[in-house]
Amino acid sequence: MEELKLIQNDPWLAPYEKAIRGRYHHILDKEKELTNNGKITLSDFASGYLYFGLHPTSDGWVFREWAPNATAIYLIGTFNSWERNEHFSLTRKENGIWEIFLPKDALHHGDLYKLLVEWNGGEGERIPAWTKRVVQDEHTGIFSAQIWHPQKPYTFKHKKFKPKCSPLLIYECHIGMATEEEKVGTYNEFRQNILPRIASLGYNAIQIMAIQEHPYYGSFGYHVSSFFAASSRFGTPDELKQLIDEAHGMGIAVIMDIVHSHAVKNEVEGLGRFDGSYDQYFYSGPKREHPAWDSLCFDYGKNAVLHFLLSNCKFWLDEYQFDGYRFDGVTSMLYYSHGLGEAFVNYDCYYNGNQDDNAICYLTLANKLIHQIKPSALTIAEEVSGMPGLAVKPEDGGYGFDYRMAMNIPDYWIKTIKEKKDEDWHPSSIWWETTNRRADEKTISYAESHDQALVGDKTIIFRLIDAEMYWHMMKSDSNLCVDRGLSLLKMIRLVTATTINGGYLNFMGNEFGHPEWVDFPREGNGWSYKYARRQWSLADNPDLKFSYLLAFDKSMLDVIKSIPKFETTPIFKLWDNDGDQILAYQRKNLIFIFNFSPTKSYTDYGILAEKGEYKIILSSDERRFGGYDLNDLSILHSTHFDPLFKKEKKEWLKLYLPARTAIILEKLKPNKKS
């Protein structure tokens, strides 16, 4: 039997080969079951949204719903005064499916509707599980499904867009908080005002949060109620489609933050007790409720649940032309414990019986489906335990994601800033954390995402500068605390972004050092939007130092993109010295050197490098980035011969390395002198 590539690449997994193969065969068996032994494709199976829900026909409307525990279902809405009416009574078919056909004039675009579901011992109003639009009454706060069937639906202009993301440079964003006004932003405002910013900075992908409809805005989109409905609080389905289409026109891929790890507990708005039963979509008993998230956990062992979730994956790719997904909460899915209280100190922790093989099967099938439908699609796992093989092909023993989030890196930066003096920032530790990953899996590196700025926490820049940001961010104002914060933030972002092996992520606004934290309107803050917005004017004001960070971010991405397939180029550590606080590494013809010392600048500091001439192409200390121009960028740096390293063809670069400064040197070709 041929050894799996996952084990070939990591021989320490050999003792767990039986478990790894067992999971793979379970996935193959389930795929055969779902596709009737290959008589249909996985994509055919995942087409539930074309059957369930409300659809126009040539002579009227058809509505279908799966509710096996129901004894009667009525369609109620503005078209029948929200009353139970036999003319709108659904008929029960096989396998718990309910159906109704209605004439053309019975329903119209814009009508509001729900289901009145009866079961033994009770009844309740429900929003259809497969509905594609849900709206909230601004006066009563009540949610209803809405018929969305405009006479002239939006037509995509860029129908054959394929992401060109090497490396993948992600701008993580939230539509509602993308406006500076204290309100909920819209799809149109984002398209008109924010997309051009993202394109000008050089990001080639956006990762949009909170798209799936959620009743509580303050959940950040993570307590989903209607999985097939784009949140109407930001606008219409057509406006979201136009946003995605125009992003494609700018060469920007659009990734959706998809939440299949749990669902909101709401019964009227969500799937909580859709047909009166507790276990239609979710586990029964103690496993039903997530102990930390106040939400419900899907039963991935049910084929009907697989049908619902896999159809959801296909729907957003098909209907809205998304380019892939960042799967939220993967750790919670992988383990019956949801990863809570787990240390994950060795490989036994990944194969000890605590793993939910049904969830693993679902995630693998989801990846197979997504890439079957759209081979160019991008899938990213938000996973903290380090489960081996997440971003490895299923046939090689993995689960099929393209990338996994490098969640250790932001945790490391926060811990370093909080707990260590500047003199104790050790380059050996920084190198380890930014490059510590499985060789066969691509990762998305980031210094901070939305997670690091949620209420109770702060952005990195605010941790570094704190209250001084309120008083000393004018360019005319000199302040040592601010200088320190700007210098370290630039260095943190640069070392994180230039050590990638897959991609780099930035959360909206952090590229210019957005201050404070993120806090959505809630009872505890008086329903304020003050911290649920982005203050773009800070970056646009030429008199403020935020513009320095914005300029640095763009220049940093320009350097990364100047090397084809930058993320795949070998990365070599040239030097690290914790005493001097110096780190140096090389990628292709670029050398990256960091001096993390808060007080020591070095003259003629020696770095062994390939023989040749070098020029500094970027310095974090440039005046245009808020520095002091202590390095003369016009000088060419020639290496100095040392007989000890003649065989290695290495010579000494002698450089001036100012304190708290990073520089990038480019090795010049013999004919390139300027």
XYZ file of C-alpha atoms in Angstrom:
674
model
C 0.000 0.000 0.000
C 1.440 3.338 -1.073
C 2.267 5.680 1.776
C 0.123 8.802 2.006
C 1.861 12.045 1.105
C 0.737 13.519 4.417
C 2.812 10.871 6.188
C 5.663 11.061 3.676
C 5.965 14.752 4.494
C 5.679 14.149 8.231
C 6.919 10.695 9.343
C 5.821 11.468 12.919
C 2.273 10.814 11.696
C 3.081 7.191 10.807
C 1.639 5.763 14.070
C -1.702 7.345 13.142
C -1.872 6.044 9.577
C -4.823 3.773 10.336
C -6.872 6.675 11.691
C -5.916 8.933 8.760
C -6.833 6.263 6.211
C -10.007 5.462 8.140
C -11.166 9.071 7.882
C -10.435 9.142 4.161
C -12.377 5.939 3.503
C -15.269 7.276 5.567
C -15.321 10.315 3.275
C -15.236 8.157 0.145
C -18.057 5.954 1.472
C -20.188 8.971 2.327
C -19.586 10.522 -1.094
C -20.684 7.270 -2.756
C -23.798 7.252 -0.618
C -24.681 10.864 -1.440
C -24.007 10.453 -5.179
C -25.745 7.084 -5.504
C -22.487 5.307 -6.253
C -21.372 7.978 -8.672
C -24.554 8.105 -10.738
C -24.721 11.813 -9.979
C -21.966 14.254 -9.036
C -21.459 15.880 -5.657
C -22.473 19.131 -7.367
C -25.748 17.531 -8.487
C -26.417 16.462 -4.914
C -25.687 19.954 -3.584
C -28.404 21.679 -5.606
C -31.065 21.860 -2.936
C -31.507 25.610 -3.305
C -32.839 25.029 -6.832
C -35.591 22.773 -5.416
C -36.424 24.044 -1.945
C -37.672 27.524 -1.157
C -39.803 29.756 -3.347
C -39.371 29.688 -7.139
C -41.260 31.251 -10.052
C -42.500 28.800 -12.702
C -43.902 29.284 -16.190
C -47.443 29.429 -14.825
C -47.021 30.595 -11.232
C -45.006 29.801 -8.119
C -43.803 26.692 -6.324
C -42.655 26.531 -2.713
C -41.056 23.563 -0.966
C -39.741 22.980 2.535
C -38.289 20.051 4.487
C -40.037 19.680 7.846
C -40.462 16.001 8.768
C -41.941 16.645 12.237
C -44.623 19.065 10.997
C -48.273 18.040 10.822
C -49.400 21.057 8.772
C -47.757 24.090 7.146
C -49.343 27.289 5.858
C -47.811 30.093 3.815
C -48.725 33.400 5.461
C -47.810 36.940 4.487
C -48.854 40.343 3.242
C -50.757 38.609 0.423
C -53.265 36.984 2.840
C -53.153 39.365 5.813
C -50.835 36.956 7.701
C -53.740 34.610 8.360
C -54.017 30.824 8.196
C -55.735 30.093 4.903
C -56.512 26.723 3.318
C -55.681 28.160 -0.111
C -52.101 28.578 1.137
C -51.830 25.178 2.829
C -48.836 23.036 1.848
C -49.181 19.365 0.907
C -46.987 16.746 2.553
C -44.958 14.656 0.124
C -42.420 11.886 0.760
C -39.433 12.186 3.139
C -40.877 15.065 5.142
C -41.050 17.426 2.143
C -43.926 19.902 1.898
C -45.025 21.628 -1.296
C -47.471 24.180 -2.681
C -48.185 25.563 -6.169
C -49.721 29.025 -6.509
C -50.942 31.075 -9.491
C -48.889 34.005 -10.775
C -51.105 36.682 -9.247
C -50.989 35.134 -5.774
C -47.508 36.472 -4.999
C -45.497 39.490 -6.103
C -41.967 40.882 -5.861
C -41.524 42.539 -2.474
C -44.231 40.576 -0.649
C -43.370 39.532 2.891
C -44.045 35.977 4.032
C -43.418 33.286 6.643
C -44.521 29.770 7.376
C -47.017 28.829 10.054
C -45.824 25.382 11.105
C -47.965 23.019 13.189
C -46.675 19.943 15.013
C -48.028 17.601 17.648
C -48.414 19.723 20.727
C -47.678 23.134 19.259
C -47.232 25.568 16.399
C -45.101 28.560 15.477
C -44.242 31.075 12.792
C -41.034 30.304 10.947
C -38.882 31.954 8.303
C -38.297 29.375 5.524
C -34.942 27.645 5.889
C -34.001 28.092 2.225
C -35.220 31.662 1.769
C -32.890 33.965 -0.165
C -33.968 37.232 1.418
C -34.962 38.290 4.914
C -35.860 41.831 5.981
C -36.496 43.437 9.348
C -39.331 45.864 10.028
C -37.683 49.071 11.223
C -40.550 49.829 13.599
C -41.375 46.447 15.141
C -38.001 44.728 14.699
C -39.783 41.648 13.318
C -37.990 39.624 10.633
C -39.808 38.209 7.597
C -38.842 36.504 4.373
C -39.286 38.671 1.294
C -39.967 37.667 -2.278
C -37.094 38.935 -4.414
C -37.966 38.616 -8.084
C -37.220 41.958 -9.805
C -38.217 42.479 -13.438
C -34.600 43.250 -14.345
C -32.302 41.215 -12.095
C -28.631 42.130 -11.967
C -26.524 40.621 -14.763
C -22.838 39.962 -14.101
C -20.415 41.645 -16.491
C -17.318 39.670 -15.497
C -18.616 36.128 -15.832
C -15.301 34.326 -16.274
C -13.260 35.939 -13.521
C -10.494 33.779 -12.082
C -8.523 34.901 -9.025
C -4.870 35.709 -9.677
C -3.680 35.650 -6.119
C -0.029 34.753 -5.872
C 0.504 35.625 -3.161
C -2.976 35.974 -1.717
C -3.233 39.448 -0.173
C -6.497 39.623 1.752
C -8.316 42.710 2.938
C -10.689 41.452 5.643
C -13.758 43.667 5.817
C -17.244 44.162 7.192
C -19.767 46.025 5.047
C -21.709 47.599 7.909
C -18.712 49.093 9.709
C -16.954 50.255 6.539
C -18.498 53.712 6.762
C -17.220 56.593 8.881
C -20.719 57.657 9.833
C -22.179 56.200 13.011
C -24.592 53.896 11.224
C -24.755 50.642 9.256
C -22.918 50.968 5.950
C -24.280 49.562 2.696
C -23.129 47.391 -0.186
C -23.290 50.439 -2.477
C -21.227 52.628 -0.154
C -18.611 49.912 0.146
C -18.491 49.441 -3.626
C -18.183 53.143 -4.331
C -15.933 54.245 -1.472
C -13.923 51.298 -0.169
C -13.217 49.061 -3.163
C -11.101 51.769 -4.857
C -9.058 52.141 -1.643
C -8.398 48.413 -1.518
C -7.386 48.277 -5.169
C -5.046 51.257 -4.825
C -3.272 49.653 -1.863
C -2.575 46.509 -3.864
C -4.680 43.859 -2.132
C -5.967 41.207 -4.537
C -8.737 39.707 -2.412
C -11.384 40.850 0.025
C -12.787 38.602 2.718
C -16.256 39.813 3.629
C -17.721 39.066 7.039
C -21.370 38.926 8.106
C -22.940 38.225 4.708
C -25.298 35.444 5.839
C -28.363 36.910 7.539
C -28.150 37.234 11.310
C -30.791 38.694 13.639
C -28.382 40.428 16.017
C -26.037 42.929 14.366
C -23.699 42.790 17.358
C -22.924 39.112 16.719
C -20.514 40.293 13.974
C -22.372 37.893 11.669
C -21.461 34.743 13.568
C -24.971 33.830 14.815
C -26.536 33.021 11.461
C -30.282 32.509 11.093
C -30.875 32.377 7.312
C -27.983 30.663 5.563
C -29.060 31.430 1.984
C -29.998 35.085 2.537
C -27.522 37.937 2.046
C -27.999 40.320 4.945
C -30.579 42.920 3.938
C -29.347 45.430 6.525
C -26.619 46.311 3.979
C -28.864 46.449 0.895
C -30.368 44.215 -1.765
C -29.099 41.003 -3.383
C -28.525 42.895 -6.625
C -26.383 45.479 -4.846
C -24.189 42.742 -3.371
C -23.852 41.183 -6.819
C -22.796 44.516 -8.284
C -20.188 44.913 -5.525
C -18.713 41.490 -6.304
C -18.837 42.133 -10.052
C -17.008 45.452 -9.758
C -14.411 43.888 -7.447
C -13.780 41.316 -10.164
C -13.401 44.142 -12.649
C -10.597 45.490 -10.451
C -8.911 42.074 -10.319
C -10.001 41.517 -6.726
C -11.215 38.077 -5.621
C -14.149 38.037 -3.193
C -14.039 35.494 -0.371
C -16.994 34.991 1.932
C -16.714 34.337 5.649
C -19.008 31.295 5.824
C -20.394 30.075 9.146
C -21.212 26.367 9.178
C -19.781 25.679 12.624
C -22.994 26.577 14.461
C -26.296 28.448 14.139
C -28.243 30.978 16.151
C -30.643 29.509 18.745
C -33.573 31.671 17.585
C -36.637 29.629 16.691
C -38.797 32.199 14.893
C -35.943 33.651 12.794
C -33.635 30.649 12.639
C -33.557 26.854 12.538
C -33.776 26.290 16.302
C -36.999 24.244 16.335
C -37.989 24.700 12.744
C -40.523 21.861 12.594
C -41.100 21.651 16.332
C -38.376 19.077 16.899
C -35.069 19.785 18.580
C -32.905 17.630 16.335
C -33.999 18.373 12.772
C -30.714 20.094 11.876
C -28.841 19.779 15.154
C -27.532 17.217 17.572
C -29.909 16.083 20.272
C -29.074 15.966 23.950
C -26.038 17.654 25.546
C -24.209 18.066 22.207
C -26.990 20.288 20.816
C -25.842 23.560 22.390
C -22.378 25.057 22.088
C -21.188 25.649 25.661
C -19.219 28.813 24.831
C -21.109 30.438 21.969
C -24.766 30.236 23.075
C -25.623 28.615 19.749
C -26.659 25.276 18.229
C -24.359 22.624 16.757
C -25.184 20.976 13.438
C -25.447 17.189 13.253
C -23.039 16.529 10.382
C -23.893 12.831 10.460
C -27.314 13.436 8.890
C -27.480 13.357 5.107
C -30.200 16.018 5.136
C -27.873 18.348 7.046
C -25.052 17.596 4.596
C -27.487 18.384 1.786
C -28.377 21.721 3.386
C -24.800 22.815 4.098
C -23.237 21.560 0.858
C -26.028 23.231 -1.106
C -25.223 26.398 0.807
C -21.585 26.170 -0.332
C -22.666 25.807 -3.945
C -25.334 28.522 -3.739
C -23.030 31.439 -2.927
C -20.581 30.441 -5.671
C -23.386 30.037 -8.197
C -25.793 32.841 -7.338
C -23.357 35.550 -6.226
C -20.106 34.497 -7.946
C -18.065 34.438 -4.747
C -14.537 33.125 -5.267
C -14.315 30.982 -2.172
C -14.722 30.823 1.559
C -13.015 31.333 4.857
C -14.628 28.659 7.037
C -15.205 30.044 10.500
C -14.820 28.035 13.698
C -13.246 24.926 12.182
C -11.657 23.921 15.496
C -15.098 23.870 17.084
C -16.296 21.538 14.341
C -13.382 19.114 14.498
C -13.721 18.149 18.164
C -16.632 17.043 20.324
C -15.081 19.267 22.992
C -15.048 22.144 20.446
C -11.382 22.493 21.362
C -12.345 24.066 24.694
C -9.847 23.296 27.434
C -7.651 21.316 25.050
C -3.899 21.903 25.045
C -3.032 20.064 21.772
C 0.487 19.361 22.956
C 1.180 16.306 20.754
C -0.207 14.284 17.852
C -2.213 12.013 20.173
C -4.563 14.971 20.692
C -5.632 14.773 17.031
C -6.414 11.045 17.006
C -7.710 10.230 20.496
C -11.410 9.710 19.771
C -12.414 13.273 20.649
C -12.685 14.134 16.944
C -16.054 14.487 15.216
C -15.463 12.310 12.146
C -18.783 13.434 10.677
C -17.689 17.084 10.794
C -14.325 16.138 9.294
C -16.190 14.304 6.544
C -18.400 17.336 5.895
C -15.469 19.760 5.667
C -13.631 17.473 3.245
C -16.714 17.002 1.070
C -17.288 20.759 1.125
C -13.775 21.361 -0.185
C -14.173 18.684 -2.862
C -17.494 20.204 -3.916
C -16.233 23.798 -3.995
C -13.251 22.895 -6.164
C -15.410 20.681 -8.366
C -17.751 23.589 -9.068
C -15.038 26.232 -9.331
C -11.478 24.864 -9.628
C -10.061 28.353 -9.068
C -11.960 28.772 -5.776
C -10.040 29.560 -2.584
C -10.833 27.903 0.747
C -9.322 28.906 4.080
C -9.676 27.189 7.451
C -9.843 29.237 10.637
C -8.363 26.581 12.916
C -6.345 26.953 16.075
C -5.530 23.412 17.231
C -3.012 22.620 14.492
C -4.845 19.556 13.153
C -2.442 18.050 10.551
C -3.577 17.898 6.939
C -6.201 20.640 6.877
C -4.619 22.276 3.821
C -3.600 19.013 2.132
C -5.519 17.282 -0.664
C -7.971 14.588 0.525
C -6.315 11.887 -1.598
C -3.039 12.701 0.166
C -4.603 12.245 3.596
C -5.826 15.793 4.159
C -9.084 17.726 4.263
C -8.774 19.784 1.092
C -8.467 23.406 2.207
C -6.167 25.637 0.168
C -4.937 27.574 3.203
C -5.109 27.597 6.967
C -4.947 30.689 9.154
C -1.651 31.141 11.016
C -3.468 31.937 14.234
C -0.325 31.635 16.336
C 1.159 34.818 14.872
C -1.347 37.440 16.113
C -1.448 35.742 19.504
C 2.330 35.973 19.618
C 2.385 39.686 18.808
C -0.248 40.523 21.417
C 1.563 38.468 24.049
C 4.899 40.088 23.162
C 3.527 43.629 23.334
C 1.688 42.971 26.605
C 4.310 40.992 28.461
C 7.798 41.841 27.190
C 9.982 44.885 27.486
C 11.332 46.193 24.188
C 14.787 44.916 25.148
C 13.356 41.370 25.312
C 11.970 41.215 21.788
C 14.128 38.338 20.558
C 14.604 37.854 16.797
C 15.008 34.085 17.224
C 11.528 33.941 18.736
C 10.053 36.224 16.065
C 11.581 34.085 13.312
C 10.242 30.895 14.893
C 6.674 32.181 15.230
C 6.425 33.695 11.749
C 7.891 30.653 9.967
C 6.667 27.809 12.211
C 4.229 25.920 9.978
C 3.773 22.595 8.303
C 5.878 22.435 5.138
C 3.061 20.853 3.105
C 0.359 23.378 4.037
C -0.070 26.958 2.886
C -0.974 29.464 5.558
C -2.435 32.952 5.771
C -0.180 35.061 8.009
C -1.469 38.152 9.789
C -0.471 40.434 12.612
C -4.060 41.169 13.595
C -7.557 40.516 12.289
C -10.940 41.664 13.555
C -10.551 39.180 16.451
C -7.678 41.080 18.025
C -9.633 44.338 18.173
C -12.986 43.151 19.547
C -14.273 44.922 22.647
C -12.088 44.130 25.629
C -9.053 44.145 23.367
C -7.280 46.744 21.231
C -5.657 47.170 17.863
C -1.870 46.723 17.879
C -1.258 50.412 17.321
C -3.486 51.312 20.259
C -1.675 48.824 22.469
C 1.615 50.445 21.515
C 0.566 54.095 21.802
C -2.687 54.053 23.789
C -4.057 57.448 24.871
C -1.185 59.330 23.248
C -2.973 58.675 19.934
C -5.629 61.179 20.937
C -3.148 64.034 21.351
C 0.074 63.425 19.435
C -0.706 62.137 15.942
C -0.154 65.475 14.208
C 2.914 65.364 11.955
C 4.097 68.576 13.552
C 4.030 66.975 17.001
C 7.078 65.042 18.221
C 6.339 62.312 20.758
C 8.583 59.402 21.741
C 5.686 57.083 22.549
C 4.114 57.676 19.143
C 7.471 57.259 17.400
C 7.950 53.926 19.137
C 4.465 52.739 18.203
C 4.764 53.670 14.539
C 8.206 52.077 14.251
C 7.216 48.793 15.866
C 3.927 48.492 13.999
C 5.712 48.875 10.655
C 8.271 46.259 11.654
C 5.612 43.850 12.955
C 3.623 44.080 9.743
C 6.700 43.820 7.525
C 8.167 40.705 9.153
C 4.716 39.064 9.199
C 3.975 39.864 5.557
C 7.377 38.956 4.120
C 7.737 35.548 5.788
C 4.523 34.154 4.258
C 4.248 30.811 2.519
C 0.705 31.351 1.260
C -0.889 34.704 1.894
C -1.193 37.751 4.120
C -4.286 39.269 5.734
C -5.064 42.740 7.012
C -8.265 43.838 8.729
C -9.972 46.899 7.300
C -8.422 50.103 8.636
C -5.452 48.498 10.353
C -3.289 49.339 7.352
C -3.265 52.933 8.591
C -3.253 52.101 12.293
C -6.930 52.430 13.127
C -7.132 53.327 16.810
C -9.025 51.885 19.735
C -11.119 48.713 19.348
C -14.207 47.256 17.661
C -17.502 47.248 19.537
C -20.873 46.820 17.892
C -24.011 48.580 19.138
C -25.442 46.756 22.136
C -27.293 47.433 25.334
C -24.024 47.698 27.272
C -22.783 50.668 25.215
C -26.081 52.448 24.733
C -26.465 50.994 21.212
C -23.612 53.180 20.011
C -21.978 52.897 16.568
C -18.910 54.874 17.658
C -16.625 51.829 17.543
C -18.454 49.962 14.775
C -17.139 52.132 11.942
C -13.872 53.075 10.236
C -12.439 56.572 10.484
C -11.068 56.906 6.937
C -10.568 60.641 7.454
C -7.651 59.856 9.760
C -5.772 58.238 6.883
C -6.816 60.899 4.377
C -5.685 63.831 6.489
C -2.175 64.769 5.237
C -1.421 66.454 8.563
C -1.825 63.232 10.561
C 0.682 60.416 11.016
C -1.856 57.758 10.005
C -0.999 58.590 6.396
C 2.574 57.435 7.082
C 1.343 53.946 7.921
C -0.941 53.897 4.888
C 1.969 54.764 2.603
C 4.122 52.105 4.224
C 1.467 49.413 3.761
C 1.193 50.140 0.043
C 4.966 50.175 -0.417
C 5.317 46.922 1.515
C 2.787 45.185 -0.760
C 4.505 46.643 -3.832
C 7.760 44.965 -2.801
C 6.026 41.639 -2.175
C 4.304 41.759 -5.554
C 7.541 42.647 -7.341
C 8.686 39.024 -6.956
C 6.600 36.538 -8.995
C 5.051 33.937 -6.683
C 6.770 35.568 -3.745
C 5.169 33.168 -1.259
C 6.734 30.103 -2.909
C 10.279 31.468 -3.009
C 12.632 29.791 -0.513
C 13.248 31.780 2.620
C 16.695 31.605 4.210
C 17.618 32.962 7.603
C 20.931 34.780 7.202
C 21.374 35.905 10.788
C 19.687 36.329 14.122
C 21.233 37.618 17.318
C 19.048 38.062 20.374
C 21.662 40.157 22.135
C 21.847 42.658 19.284
C 18.145 42.110 18.438
C 19.021 41.732 14.751
C 17.174 39.450 12.299
C 18.081 38.987 8.631
C 16.662 36.676 5.975
C 16.639 36.369 2.216
C 14.011 35.631 -0.422
C 15.099 35.528 -4.047
C 17.169 38.705 -4.610
C 15.811 40.525 -1.557
C 17.355 40.706 1.912
C 15.204 41.766 4.872
C 17.013 43.109 7.940
C 15.385 44.127 11.232
C 16.925 45.899 14.196
C 14.424 45.518 17.041
C 16.674 47.206 19.580
C 15.023 50.280 21.124
C 18.323 52.031 21.778
C 21.210 50.542 19.796
C 22.050 51.601 16.267
C 24.867 49.707 14.580
C 27.519 50.974 12.177
C 29.137 48.530 9.709
C 27.039 45.651 11.031
C 28.076 42.525 9.133
C 25.591 40.221 7.392
C 26.915 37.330 5.300
C 25.281 37.405 1.891
C 25.844 36.445 -1.716
C 28.622 38.409 -3.378
C 27.411 41.463 -5.227
C 26.039 44.963 -4.988
C 22.898 45.823 -3.053
C 20.617 48.793 -2.784
C 18.095 49.620 -0.050
C 14.699 49.707 -1.765
C 12.619 50.207 1.364
C 13.315 51.433 4.872
C 10.738 51.697 7.620
C 12.657 54.802 8.719
C 11.996 56.784 5.530
C 10.555 60.208 6.157
C 7.537 59.412 3.966
C 6.721 56.670 6.499
C 7.188 58.871 9.548
C 10.861 58.116 10.089
C 14.047 60.150 10.057
C 15.814 59.036 6.856
C 18.825 57.782 8.788
C 19.762 55.513 5.890
C 20.849 57.063 2.600
C 18.905 55.066 0.024
C 21.031 56.327 -2.852
C 24.132 54.460 -1.645
C 25.113 51.165 -3.247
C 26.388 48.542 -0.810
C 29.108 46.231 -2.105
C 29.988 43.039 -0.264
C 33.422 42.648 1.342
C 35.592 39.594 0.655
C 36.394 37.171 3.471
C 38.649 34.189 2.647
C 36.861 32.088 5.279
C 33.686 32.075 3.168
C 35.260 31.855 -0.292
C 33.910 28.350 -0.988
C 30.409 29.374 0.048
C 30.593 32.400 -2.256
C 29.523 34.563 0.663
C 30.845 37.983 1.576
C 30.101 40.568 4.228
C 27.507 43.278 3.784
C 28.507 46.122 6.085
C 25.469 48.169 6.946
C 24.225 50.959 9.133
C 21.236 49.585 11.081
C 19.338 52.271 13.016
C 17.418 51.258 16.148
C 13.822 50.087 15.613
C 14.225 50.019 11.857
C 13.710 47.473 9.093
C 15.335 47.693 5.664
C 14.927 45.722 2.456
C 17.910 45.411 0.149
C 17.761 44.283 -3.453
C 20.718 42.529 -5.031
C 21.447 44.371 -8.237
C 22.169 42.718 -11.517
C 25.607 43.602 -12.916
C 24.105 46.129 -15.325
C 21.671 47.612 -12.818
C 23.381 50.406 -10.910
C 20.499 52.700 -10.101
